[in-house]
Short mmCIF file of C-alpha atoms in Angstrom, two decimals:
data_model
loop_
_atom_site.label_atom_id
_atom_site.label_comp_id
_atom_site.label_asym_id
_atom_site.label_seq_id
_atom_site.Cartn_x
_atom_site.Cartn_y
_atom_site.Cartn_z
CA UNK A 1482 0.00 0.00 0.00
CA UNK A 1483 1.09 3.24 -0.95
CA UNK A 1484 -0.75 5.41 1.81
CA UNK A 1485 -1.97 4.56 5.42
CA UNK A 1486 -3.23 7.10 8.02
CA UNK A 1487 -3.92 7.00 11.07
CA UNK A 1488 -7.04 8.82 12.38
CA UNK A 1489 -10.65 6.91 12.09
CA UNK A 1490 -11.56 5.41 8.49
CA UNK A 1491 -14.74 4.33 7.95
CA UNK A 1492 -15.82 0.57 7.58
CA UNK A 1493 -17.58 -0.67 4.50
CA UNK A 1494 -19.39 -3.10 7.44
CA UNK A 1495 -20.99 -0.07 9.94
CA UNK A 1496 -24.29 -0.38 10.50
CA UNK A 1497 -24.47 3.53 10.61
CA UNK A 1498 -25.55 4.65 7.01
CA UNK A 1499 -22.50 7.22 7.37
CA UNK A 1500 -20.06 4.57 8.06
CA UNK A 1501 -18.58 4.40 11.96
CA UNK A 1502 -14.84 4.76 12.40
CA UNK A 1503 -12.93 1.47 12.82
CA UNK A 1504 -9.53 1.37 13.71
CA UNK A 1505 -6.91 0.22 11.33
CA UNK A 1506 -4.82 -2.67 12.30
CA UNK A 1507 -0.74 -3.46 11.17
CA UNK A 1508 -1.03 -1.55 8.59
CA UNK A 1509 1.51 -2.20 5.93
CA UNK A 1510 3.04 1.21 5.22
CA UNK A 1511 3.77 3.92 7.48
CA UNK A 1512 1.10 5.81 8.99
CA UNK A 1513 0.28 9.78 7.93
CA UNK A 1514 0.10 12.03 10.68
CA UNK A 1515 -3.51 13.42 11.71
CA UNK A 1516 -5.58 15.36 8.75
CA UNK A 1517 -4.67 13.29 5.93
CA UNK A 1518 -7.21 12.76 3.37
CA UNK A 1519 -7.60 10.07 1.12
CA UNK A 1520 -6.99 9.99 -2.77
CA UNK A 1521 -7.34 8.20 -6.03
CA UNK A 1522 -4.43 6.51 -5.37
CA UNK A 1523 -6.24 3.84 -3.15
CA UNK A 1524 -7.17 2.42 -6.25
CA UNK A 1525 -3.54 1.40 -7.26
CA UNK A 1526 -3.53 -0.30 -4.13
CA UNK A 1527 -6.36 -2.52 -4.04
CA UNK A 1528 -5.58 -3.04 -7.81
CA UNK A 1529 -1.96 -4.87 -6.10
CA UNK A 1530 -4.19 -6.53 -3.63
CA UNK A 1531 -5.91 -8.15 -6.06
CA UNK A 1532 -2.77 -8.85 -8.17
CA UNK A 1533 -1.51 -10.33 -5.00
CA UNK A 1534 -4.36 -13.23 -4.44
CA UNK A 1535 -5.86 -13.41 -7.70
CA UNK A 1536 -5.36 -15.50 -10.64
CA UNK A 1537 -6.95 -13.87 -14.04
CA UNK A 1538 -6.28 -15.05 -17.92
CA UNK A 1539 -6.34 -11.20 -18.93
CA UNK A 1540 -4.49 -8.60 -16.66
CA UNK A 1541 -7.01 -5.92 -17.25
CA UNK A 1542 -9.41 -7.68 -15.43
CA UNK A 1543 -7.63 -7.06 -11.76
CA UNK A 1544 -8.52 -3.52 -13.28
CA UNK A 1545 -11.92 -4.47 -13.63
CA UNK A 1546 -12.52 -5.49 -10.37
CA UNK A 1547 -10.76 -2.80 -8.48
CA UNK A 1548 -13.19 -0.53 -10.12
CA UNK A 1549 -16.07 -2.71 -9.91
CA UNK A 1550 -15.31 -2.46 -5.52
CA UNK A 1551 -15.17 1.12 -5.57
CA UNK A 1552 -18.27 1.58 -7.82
CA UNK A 1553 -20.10 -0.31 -5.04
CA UNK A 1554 -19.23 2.67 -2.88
CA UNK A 1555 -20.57 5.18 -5.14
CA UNK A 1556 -23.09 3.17 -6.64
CA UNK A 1557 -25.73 4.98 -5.64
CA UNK A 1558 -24.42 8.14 -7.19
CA UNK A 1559 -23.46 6.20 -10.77
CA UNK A 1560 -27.48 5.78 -11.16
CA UNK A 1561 -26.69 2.23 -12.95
CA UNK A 1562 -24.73 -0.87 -11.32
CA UNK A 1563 -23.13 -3.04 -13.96
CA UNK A 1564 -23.53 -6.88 -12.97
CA UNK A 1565 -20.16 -8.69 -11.96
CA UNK A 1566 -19.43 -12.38 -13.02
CA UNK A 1567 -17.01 -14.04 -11.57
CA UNK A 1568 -16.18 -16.81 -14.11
CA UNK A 1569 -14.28 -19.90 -15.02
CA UNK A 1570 -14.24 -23.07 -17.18
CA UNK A 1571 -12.94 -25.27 -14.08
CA UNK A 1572 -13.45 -25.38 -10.75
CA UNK A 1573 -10.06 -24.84 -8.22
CA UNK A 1574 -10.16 -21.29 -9.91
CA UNK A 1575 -10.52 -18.89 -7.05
CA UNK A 1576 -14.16 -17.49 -8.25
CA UNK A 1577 -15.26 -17.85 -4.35
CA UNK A 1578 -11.83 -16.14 -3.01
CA UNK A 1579 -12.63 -12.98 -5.22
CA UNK A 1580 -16.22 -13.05 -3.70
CA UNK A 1581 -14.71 -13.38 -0.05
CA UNK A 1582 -12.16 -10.20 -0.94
CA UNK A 1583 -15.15 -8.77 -2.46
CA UNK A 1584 -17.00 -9.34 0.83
CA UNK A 1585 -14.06 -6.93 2.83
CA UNK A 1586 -13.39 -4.18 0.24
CA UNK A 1587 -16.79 -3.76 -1.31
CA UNK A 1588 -19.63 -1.62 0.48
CA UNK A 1589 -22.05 -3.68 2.96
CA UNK A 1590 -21.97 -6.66 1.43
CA UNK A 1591 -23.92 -9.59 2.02
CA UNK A 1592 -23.88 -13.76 0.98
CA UNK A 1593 -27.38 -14.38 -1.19
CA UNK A 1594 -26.59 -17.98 0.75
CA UNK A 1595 -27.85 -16.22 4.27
CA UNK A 1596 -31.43 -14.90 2.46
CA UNK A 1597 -34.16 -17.03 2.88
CA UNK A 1598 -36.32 -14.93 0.13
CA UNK A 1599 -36.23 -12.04 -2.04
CA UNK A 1600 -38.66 -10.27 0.04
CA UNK A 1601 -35.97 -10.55 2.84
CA UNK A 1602 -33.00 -8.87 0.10
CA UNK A 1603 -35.69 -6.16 -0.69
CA UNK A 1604 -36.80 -5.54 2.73
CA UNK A 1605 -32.45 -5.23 3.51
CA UNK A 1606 -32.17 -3.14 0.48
CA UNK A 1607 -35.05 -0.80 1.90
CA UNK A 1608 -33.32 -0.30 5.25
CA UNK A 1609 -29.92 0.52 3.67
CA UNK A 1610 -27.48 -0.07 0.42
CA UNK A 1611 -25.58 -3.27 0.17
CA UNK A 1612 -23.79 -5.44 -2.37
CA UNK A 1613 -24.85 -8.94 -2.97
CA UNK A 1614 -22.64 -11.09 -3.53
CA UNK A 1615 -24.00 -14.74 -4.99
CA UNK A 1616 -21.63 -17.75 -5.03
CA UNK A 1617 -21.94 -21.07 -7.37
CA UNK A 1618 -24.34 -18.69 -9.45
CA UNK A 1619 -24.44 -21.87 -11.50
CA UNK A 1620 -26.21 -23.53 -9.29
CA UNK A 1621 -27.36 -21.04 -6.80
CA UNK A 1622 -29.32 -19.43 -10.06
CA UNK A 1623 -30.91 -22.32 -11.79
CA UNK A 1624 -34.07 -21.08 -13.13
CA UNK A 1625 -35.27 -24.60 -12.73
CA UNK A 1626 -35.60 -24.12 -8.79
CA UNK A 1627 -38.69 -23.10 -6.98
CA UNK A 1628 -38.92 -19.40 -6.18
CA UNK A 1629 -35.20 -18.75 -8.51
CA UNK A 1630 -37.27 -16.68 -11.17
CA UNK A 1631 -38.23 -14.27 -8.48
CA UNK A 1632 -34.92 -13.82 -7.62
CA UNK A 1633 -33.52 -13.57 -10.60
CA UNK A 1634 -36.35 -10.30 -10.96
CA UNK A 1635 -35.49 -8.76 -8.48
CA UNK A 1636 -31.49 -9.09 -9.32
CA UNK A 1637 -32.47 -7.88 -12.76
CA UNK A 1638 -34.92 -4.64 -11.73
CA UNK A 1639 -32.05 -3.68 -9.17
CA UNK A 1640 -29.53 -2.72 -11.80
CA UNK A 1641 -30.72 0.43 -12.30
CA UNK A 1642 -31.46 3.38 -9.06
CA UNK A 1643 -35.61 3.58 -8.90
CA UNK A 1644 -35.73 -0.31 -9.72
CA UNK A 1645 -38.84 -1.13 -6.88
CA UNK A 1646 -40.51 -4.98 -6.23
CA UNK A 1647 -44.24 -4.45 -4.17
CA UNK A 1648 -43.90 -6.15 -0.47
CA UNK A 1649 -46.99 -6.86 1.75
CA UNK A 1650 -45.97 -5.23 4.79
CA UNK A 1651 -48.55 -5.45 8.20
CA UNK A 1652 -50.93 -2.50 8.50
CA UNK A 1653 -52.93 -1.40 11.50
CA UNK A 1654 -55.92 -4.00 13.36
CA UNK A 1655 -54.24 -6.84 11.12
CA UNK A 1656 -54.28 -5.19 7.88
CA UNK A 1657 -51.85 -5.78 4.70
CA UNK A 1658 -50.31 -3.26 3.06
CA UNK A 1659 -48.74 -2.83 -0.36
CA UNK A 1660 -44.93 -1.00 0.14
CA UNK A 1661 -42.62 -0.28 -2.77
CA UNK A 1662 -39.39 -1.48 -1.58
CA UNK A 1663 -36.14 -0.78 -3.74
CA UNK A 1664 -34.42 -3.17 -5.31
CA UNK A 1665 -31.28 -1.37 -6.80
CA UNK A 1666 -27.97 -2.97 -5.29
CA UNK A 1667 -24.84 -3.87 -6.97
CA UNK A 1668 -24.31 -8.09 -8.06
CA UNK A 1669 -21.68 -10.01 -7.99
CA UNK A 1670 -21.70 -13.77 -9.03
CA UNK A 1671 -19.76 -16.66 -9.59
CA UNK A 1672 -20.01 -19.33 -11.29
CA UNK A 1673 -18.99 -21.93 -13.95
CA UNK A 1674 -20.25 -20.55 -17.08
CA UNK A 1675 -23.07 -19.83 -15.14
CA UNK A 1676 -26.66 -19.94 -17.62
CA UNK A 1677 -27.85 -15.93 -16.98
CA UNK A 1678 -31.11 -15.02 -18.78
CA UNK A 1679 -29.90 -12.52 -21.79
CA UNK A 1680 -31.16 -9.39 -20.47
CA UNK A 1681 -28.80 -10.08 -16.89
CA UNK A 1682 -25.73 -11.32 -19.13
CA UNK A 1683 -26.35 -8.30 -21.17
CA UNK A 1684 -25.76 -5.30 -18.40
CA UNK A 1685 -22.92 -7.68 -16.64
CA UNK A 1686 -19.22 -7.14 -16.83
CA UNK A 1687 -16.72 -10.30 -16.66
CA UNK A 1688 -14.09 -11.55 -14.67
CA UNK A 1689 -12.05 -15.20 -16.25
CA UNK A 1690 -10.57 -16.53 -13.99
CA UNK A 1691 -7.93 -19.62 -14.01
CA UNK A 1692 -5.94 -21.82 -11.94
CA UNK A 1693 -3.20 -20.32 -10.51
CA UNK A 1694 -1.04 -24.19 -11.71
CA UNK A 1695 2.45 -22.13 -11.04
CA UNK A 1696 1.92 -20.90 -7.40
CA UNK A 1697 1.78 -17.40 -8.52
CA UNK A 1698 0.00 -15.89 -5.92
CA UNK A 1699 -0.28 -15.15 -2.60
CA UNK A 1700 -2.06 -17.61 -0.83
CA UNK A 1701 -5.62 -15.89 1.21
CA UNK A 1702 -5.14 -16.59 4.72
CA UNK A 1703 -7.92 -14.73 6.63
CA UNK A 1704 -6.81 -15.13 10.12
CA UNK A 1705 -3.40 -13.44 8.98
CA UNK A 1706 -4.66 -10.86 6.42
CA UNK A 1707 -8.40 -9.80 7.66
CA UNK A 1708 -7.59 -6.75 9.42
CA UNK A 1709 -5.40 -5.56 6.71
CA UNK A 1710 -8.54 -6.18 3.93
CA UNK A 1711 -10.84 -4.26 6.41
CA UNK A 1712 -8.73 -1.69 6.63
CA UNK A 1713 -8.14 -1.61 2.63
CA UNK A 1714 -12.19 -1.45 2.28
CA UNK A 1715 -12.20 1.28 5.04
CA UNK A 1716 -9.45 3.08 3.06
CA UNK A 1717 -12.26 2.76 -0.23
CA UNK A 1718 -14.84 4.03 1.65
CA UNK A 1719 -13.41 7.21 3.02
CA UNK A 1720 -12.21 7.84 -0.82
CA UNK A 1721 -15.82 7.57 -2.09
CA UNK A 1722 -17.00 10.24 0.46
CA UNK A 1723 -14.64 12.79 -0.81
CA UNK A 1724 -15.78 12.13 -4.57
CA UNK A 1725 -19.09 11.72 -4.10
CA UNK A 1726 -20.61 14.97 -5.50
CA UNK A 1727 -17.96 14.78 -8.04
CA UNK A 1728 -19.12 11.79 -9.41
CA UNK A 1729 -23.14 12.53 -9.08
CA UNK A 1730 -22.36 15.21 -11.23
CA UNK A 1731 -19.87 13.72 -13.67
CA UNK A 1732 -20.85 12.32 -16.85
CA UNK A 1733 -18.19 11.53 -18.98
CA UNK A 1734 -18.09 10.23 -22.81
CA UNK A 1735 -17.46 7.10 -23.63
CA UNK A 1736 -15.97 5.48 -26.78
CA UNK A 1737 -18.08 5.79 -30.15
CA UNK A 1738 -20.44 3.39 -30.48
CA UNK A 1739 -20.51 2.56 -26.29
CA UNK A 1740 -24.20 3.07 -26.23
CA UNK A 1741 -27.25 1.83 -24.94
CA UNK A 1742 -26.68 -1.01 -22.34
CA UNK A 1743 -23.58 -0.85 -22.87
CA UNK A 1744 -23.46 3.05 -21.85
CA UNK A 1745 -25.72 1.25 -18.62
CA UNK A 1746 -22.18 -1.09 -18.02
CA UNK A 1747 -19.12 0.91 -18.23
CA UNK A 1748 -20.47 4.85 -17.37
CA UNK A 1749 -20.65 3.84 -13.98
CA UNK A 1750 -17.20 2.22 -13.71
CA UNK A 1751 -16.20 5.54 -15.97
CA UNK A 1752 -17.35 7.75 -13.11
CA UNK A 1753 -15.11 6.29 -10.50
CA UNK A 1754 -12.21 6.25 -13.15
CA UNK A 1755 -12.49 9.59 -13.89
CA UNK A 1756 -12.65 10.74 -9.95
CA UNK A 1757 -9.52 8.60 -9.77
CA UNK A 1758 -7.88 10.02 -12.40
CA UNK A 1759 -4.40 8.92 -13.31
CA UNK A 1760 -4.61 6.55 -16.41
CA UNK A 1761 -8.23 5.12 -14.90
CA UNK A 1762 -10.14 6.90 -17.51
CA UNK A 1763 -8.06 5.71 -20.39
CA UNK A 1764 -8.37 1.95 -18.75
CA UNK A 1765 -12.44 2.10 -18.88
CA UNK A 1766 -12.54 3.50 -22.51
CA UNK A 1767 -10.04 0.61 -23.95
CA UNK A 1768 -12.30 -2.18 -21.73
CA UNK A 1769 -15.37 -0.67 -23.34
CA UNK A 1770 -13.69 -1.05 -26.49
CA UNK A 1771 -12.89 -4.42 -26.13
CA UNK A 1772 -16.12 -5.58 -24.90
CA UNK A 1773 -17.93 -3.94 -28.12
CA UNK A 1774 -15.73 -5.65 -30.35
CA UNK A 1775 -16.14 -8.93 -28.54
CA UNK A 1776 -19.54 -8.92 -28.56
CA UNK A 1777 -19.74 -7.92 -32.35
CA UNK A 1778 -17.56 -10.82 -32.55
CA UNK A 1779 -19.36 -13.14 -30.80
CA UNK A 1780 -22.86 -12.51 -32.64
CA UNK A 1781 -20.58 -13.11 -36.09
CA UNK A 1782 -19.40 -16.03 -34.67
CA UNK A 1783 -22.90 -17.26 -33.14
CA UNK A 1784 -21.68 -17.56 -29.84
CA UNK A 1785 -23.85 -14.70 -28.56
CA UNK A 1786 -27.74 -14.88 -29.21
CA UNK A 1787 -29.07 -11.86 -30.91
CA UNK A 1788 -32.74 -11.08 -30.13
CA UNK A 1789 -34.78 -13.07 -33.36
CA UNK A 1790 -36.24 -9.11 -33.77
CA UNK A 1791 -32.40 -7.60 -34.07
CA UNK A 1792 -31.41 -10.56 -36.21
CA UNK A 1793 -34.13 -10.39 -38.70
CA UNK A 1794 -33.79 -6.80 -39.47
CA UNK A 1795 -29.70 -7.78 -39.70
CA UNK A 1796 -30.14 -10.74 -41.78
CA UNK A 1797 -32.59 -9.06 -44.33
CA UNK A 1798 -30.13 -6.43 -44.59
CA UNK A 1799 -27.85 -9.25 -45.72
CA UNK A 1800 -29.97 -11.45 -48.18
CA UNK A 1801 -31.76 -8.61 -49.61
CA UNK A 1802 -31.17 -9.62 -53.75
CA UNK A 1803 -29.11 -6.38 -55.28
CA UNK A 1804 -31.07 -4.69 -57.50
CA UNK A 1805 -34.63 -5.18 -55.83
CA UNK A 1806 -36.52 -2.78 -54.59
CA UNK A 1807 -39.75 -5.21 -53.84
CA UNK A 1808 -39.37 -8.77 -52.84
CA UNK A 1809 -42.33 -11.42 -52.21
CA UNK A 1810 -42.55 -11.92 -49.23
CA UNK A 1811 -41.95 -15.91 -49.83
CA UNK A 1812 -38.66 -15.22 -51.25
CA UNK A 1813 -37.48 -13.13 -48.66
CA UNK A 1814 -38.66 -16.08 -45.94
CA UNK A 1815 -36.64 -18.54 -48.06
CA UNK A 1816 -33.69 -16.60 -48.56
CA UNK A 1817 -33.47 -16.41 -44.66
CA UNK A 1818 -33.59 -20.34 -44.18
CA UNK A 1819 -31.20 -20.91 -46.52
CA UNK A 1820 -28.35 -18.28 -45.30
CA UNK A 1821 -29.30 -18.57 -42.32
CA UNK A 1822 -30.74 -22.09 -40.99
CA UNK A 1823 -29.67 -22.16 -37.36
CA UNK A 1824 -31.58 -18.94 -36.78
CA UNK A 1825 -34.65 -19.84 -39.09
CA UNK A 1826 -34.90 -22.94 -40.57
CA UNK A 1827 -35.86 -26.17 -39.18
CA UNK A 1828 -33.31 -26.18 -36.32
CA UNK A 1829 -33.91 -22.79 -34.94
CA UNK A 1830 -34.08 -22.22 -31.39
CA UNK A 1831 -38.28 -21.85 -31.95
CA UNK A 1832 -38.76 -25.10 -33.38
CA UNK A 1833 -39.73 -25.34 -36.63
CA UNK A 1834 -38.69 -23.13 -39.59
CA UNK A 1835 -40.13 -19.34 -40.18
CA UNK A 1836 -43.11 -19.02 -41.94
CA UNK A 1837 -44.66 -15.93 -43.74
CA UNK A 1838 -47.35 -15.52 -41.28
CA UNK A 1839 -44.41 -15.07 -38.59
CA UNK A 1840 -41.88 -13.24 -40.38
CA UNK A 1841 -45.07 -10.35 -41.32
CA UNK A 1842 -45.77 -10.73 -37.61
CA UNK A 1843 -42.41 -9.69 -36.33
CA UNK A 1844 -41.51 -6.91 -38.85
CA UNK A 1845 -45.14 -5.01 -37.67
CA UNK A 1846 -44.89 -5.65 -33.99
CA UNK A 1847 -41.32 -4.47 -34.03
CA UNK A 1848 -40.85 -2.20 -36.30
CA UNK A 1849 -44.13 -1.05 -37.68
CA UNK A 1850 -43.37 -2.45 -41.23
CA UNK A 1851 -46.21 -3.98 -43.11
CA UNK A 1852 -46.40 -5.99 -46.50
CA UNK A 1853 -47.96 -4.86 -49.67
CA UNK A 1854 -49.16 -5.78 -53.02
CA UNK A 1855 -47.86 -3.86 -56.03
CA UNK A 1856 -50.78 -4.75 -57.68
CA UNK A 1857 -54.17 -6.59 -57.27
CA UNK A 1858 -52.92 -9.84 -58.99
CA UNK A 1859 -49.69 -9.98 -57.32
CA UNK A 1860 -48.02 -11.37 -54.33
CA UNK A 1861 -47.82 -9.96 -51.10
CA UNK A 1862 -44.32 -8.69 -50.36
CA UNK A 1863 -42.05 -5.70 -48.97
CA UNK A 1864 -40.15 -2.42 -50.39
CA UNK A 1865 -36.87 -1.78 -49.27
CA UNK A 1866 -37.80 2.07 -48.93
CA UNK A 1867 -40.23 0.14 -45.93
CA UNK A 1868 -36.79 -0.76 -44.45
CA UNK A 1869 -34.56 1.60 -44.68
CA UNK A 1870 -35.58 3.79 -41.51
CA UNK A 1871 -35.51 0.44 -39.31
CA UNK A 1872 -32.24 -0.55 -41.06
CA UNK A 1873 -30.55 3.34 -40.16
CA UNK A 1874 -32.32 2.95 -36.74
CA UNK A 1875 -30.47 -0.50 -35.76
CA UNK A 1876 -27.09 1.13 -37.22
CA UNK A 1877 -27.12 0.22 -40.75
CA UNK A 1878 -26.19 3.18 -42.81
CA UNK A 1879 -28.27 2.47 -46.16
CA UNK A 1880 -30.30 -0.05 -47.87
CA UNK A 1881 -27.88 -3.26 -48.98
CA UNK A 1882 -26.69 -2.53 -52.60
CA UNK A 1883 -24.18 -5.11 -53.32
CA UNK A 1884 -25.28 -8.36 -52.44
CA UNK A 1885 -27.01 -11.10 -54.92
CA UNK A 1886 -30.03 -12.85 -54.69
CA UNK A 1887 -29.08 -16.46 -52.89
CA UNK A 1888 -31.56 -18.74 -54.91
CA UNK A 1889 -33.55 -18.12 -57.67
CA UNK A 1890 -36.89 -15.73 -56.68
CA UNK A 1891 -39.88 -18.10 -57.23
CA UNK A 1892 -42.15 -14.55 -57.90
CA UNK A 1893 -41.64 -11.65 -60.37
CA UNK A 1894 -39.75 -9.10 -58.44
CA UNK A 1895 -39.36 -5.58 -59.73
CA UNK A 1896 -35.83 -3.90 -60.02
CA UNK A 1897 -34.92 -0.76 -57.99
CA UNK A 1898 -36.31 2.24 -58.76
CA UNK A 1899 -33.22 5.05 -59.45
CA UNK A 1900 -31.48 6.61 -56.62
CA UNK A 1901 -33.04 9.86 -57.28
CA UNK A 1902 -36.21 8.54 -56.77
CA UNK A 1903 -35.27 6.57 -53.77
CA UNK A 1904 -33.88 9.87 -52.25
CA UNK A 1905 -37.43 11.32 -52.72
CA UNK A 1906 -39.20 8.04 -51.13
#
């Protein structure tokens, strides 16, 4: 540790909402005379404690979870809490040590293993802020178990400050009555691969971890090193009170094209960065950069599941035949099972291959687009001009122009009309 002091610092584990002093114990520096106030620095230190016990497969993930401890201090001030997993392809990794370090350096945190309900979480959350912190999230999570979907709703409203779940709570001469209780707190979990429903694995940041094989670090001895990880957390804490306007007022940009949920993840951990200064900014901007790219990369690759609505529009951008500027509405269906059979055809995830009567379903519902017959005689099918608003909307720039029709259209089609008329649709 780079700086110590020695007056009272307050404890992530008070029961007083404004923190009561603890006393630090052996601490590992010297100690700064009386008056010293704490400073961004704190985060280079808890980023070497957690260089010190952890094990990760990419380095800038000790600087993901240094950030992701201090958020919890500030959380309520960041407006949005971006979900932690704690993950790994084996066990022996170390995904429950993090959680127990978590447990001393984040603010009031508490084991989902000692809540009997999700009533009892909300009913904590109403009395005061805490981090949850949820072990073998594999298991722990199943959505198979009674009661788990609850859970998993109330973990999912809670990412974001406002997010409420109704409690009965006893009224006068015996009565029930209806409370709003918040549910806003920031998750941690750990797991093996652990099966998250979309909308949870899309607001959560990740942590890989792996065996540490070569003895590389520091073994976590609690009876030796518990005083000094209290004292770290109380170190945290009294940082985040001298910030906190700072970052209820801050917020900064992020990288192009960091929107959305996305924006929801990282401005949060952005706000602490930038309070911390130093090269923390810089750090948050090239993980949000990375995490775009890999998720761009995992929908190319199929590993991530794009919402059937998202993919459509994408996938009609793709197969629309060059040249076209109205397709039956058969040959567009077809064209999709054929590029595109995992998503649509037989072996989709729905069961049974699109049909017209679903594909017209989906494009009005979500995007207000509706068929149309160029003439009385004709078959039912769609413009492109009826796309192209949808298509900008979702982030494609223009209509496809370049791609060729993938089987032969089993329908007159008509070409596309000139561009200046297209401008003018």
């Amino acid at each position: 540790m780079n700086e110590t002091y020695d007056g009272p610092v307050p404890s992530p584990w008070s029961d007083d909402a404004e923190f009561a002093p603890v006393a630090p114990v052996a601490p590992d520096a010297p100690v700064q005379g009386e008056g010293f106030v704490e400073t961004g620095a704190v985060l280079d230190d808890v980023r070497e404690w957690f260089g010190r016990y952890i094990t990760v497969l990419n380095e800038p993930d000790l600087d993901l979870l240094t950030l992701w401890a201090a958020h919890t201090h500030l959380a309520f001030e960041c407006y949005t809490s971006p979900r932690l997993i704690i993950d790994s392809p084996v066990h022996g990794s170390g995904k429950t040590t993090v959680l127990e370090h978590l447990e001393r350096l984040a603010r009031r945190s508490v084991q989902m293993a000692s809540l009997s309900s999700p009533a009892l979480l909300t009913r904590m959350l109403d009395a005061e802020q805490r981090t949850v912190l949820i072990d073998e999230a594999d298991r722990s999570l199943d959505p198979k178990k009674d009661g788990i979907a609850e859970l998993v709703a109330v973990l999912n409203s809670g990412y974001k400050r406002g997010g409420t779940r109704p409690v009965l709570v006893p009224g006068k001469e015996g009565t029930w009555n209806v409370k709003e209780m918040p549910t806003f707190a920031p998750c941690a979990m750990a797991g093996n691969s652990p099966n998250l429903p979309e909308d949870m694995r899309s607001r959560s940041v990740r942590v890989l971890l792996m065996p540490d094989v070569h003895g590389l670090a520091d073994e976590t001895d609690w009876e030796v090193m518990e005083d000094s990880a209290l004292y770290l957390g109380g170190r945290l804490a009294a940082w985040a009170e001298t910030v906190r306007d700072q970052v209820r007022a801050n917020r900064p940009d992020l990288p192009e094209g960091v929107r959305g949920r996305m924006a929801e993840k990282w401005r949060p951990l952005k706000r602490v960065a930038v309070a911390a200064g130093s090269d923390w900014p810089t750090i948050v901007d090239d993980m949000a950069r990375r995490d775009m790219q890999q998720l761009e990369q995992d929908i190319e690759d199929g590993v991530a599941v794009q919402s059937p609505h998202v993919a459509l529009l994408n996938h009609l951008y793709e197969t629309w035949p060059h040249g076209l500027e109205f397709v039956p509405t058969a040959d567009l269906v077809r064209n999709l099972i054929l590029e595109h059979p995992d998503m649509w055809g037989e072996g989709s995830n729905y069961g049974k291959a699109l049909t017209v009567q679903r594909f017209g379903r989906m494009l009005n519902k979500s995007y207000g687009v509706s068929g149309a017959r160029l003439d009385r005689t004709g078959p039912r099918g769609y413009t492109r001009a009826s796309l192209v608003r949808a298509w900008e909307r979702l982030g494609v720039t223009a209509a496809p122009d370049t791609s060729t029709p993938l089987i032969e259209l089993a329908h007159p089609a008509h070409p596309a009309h000139p561009a200046h008329e297209r401008k003018s649709a």
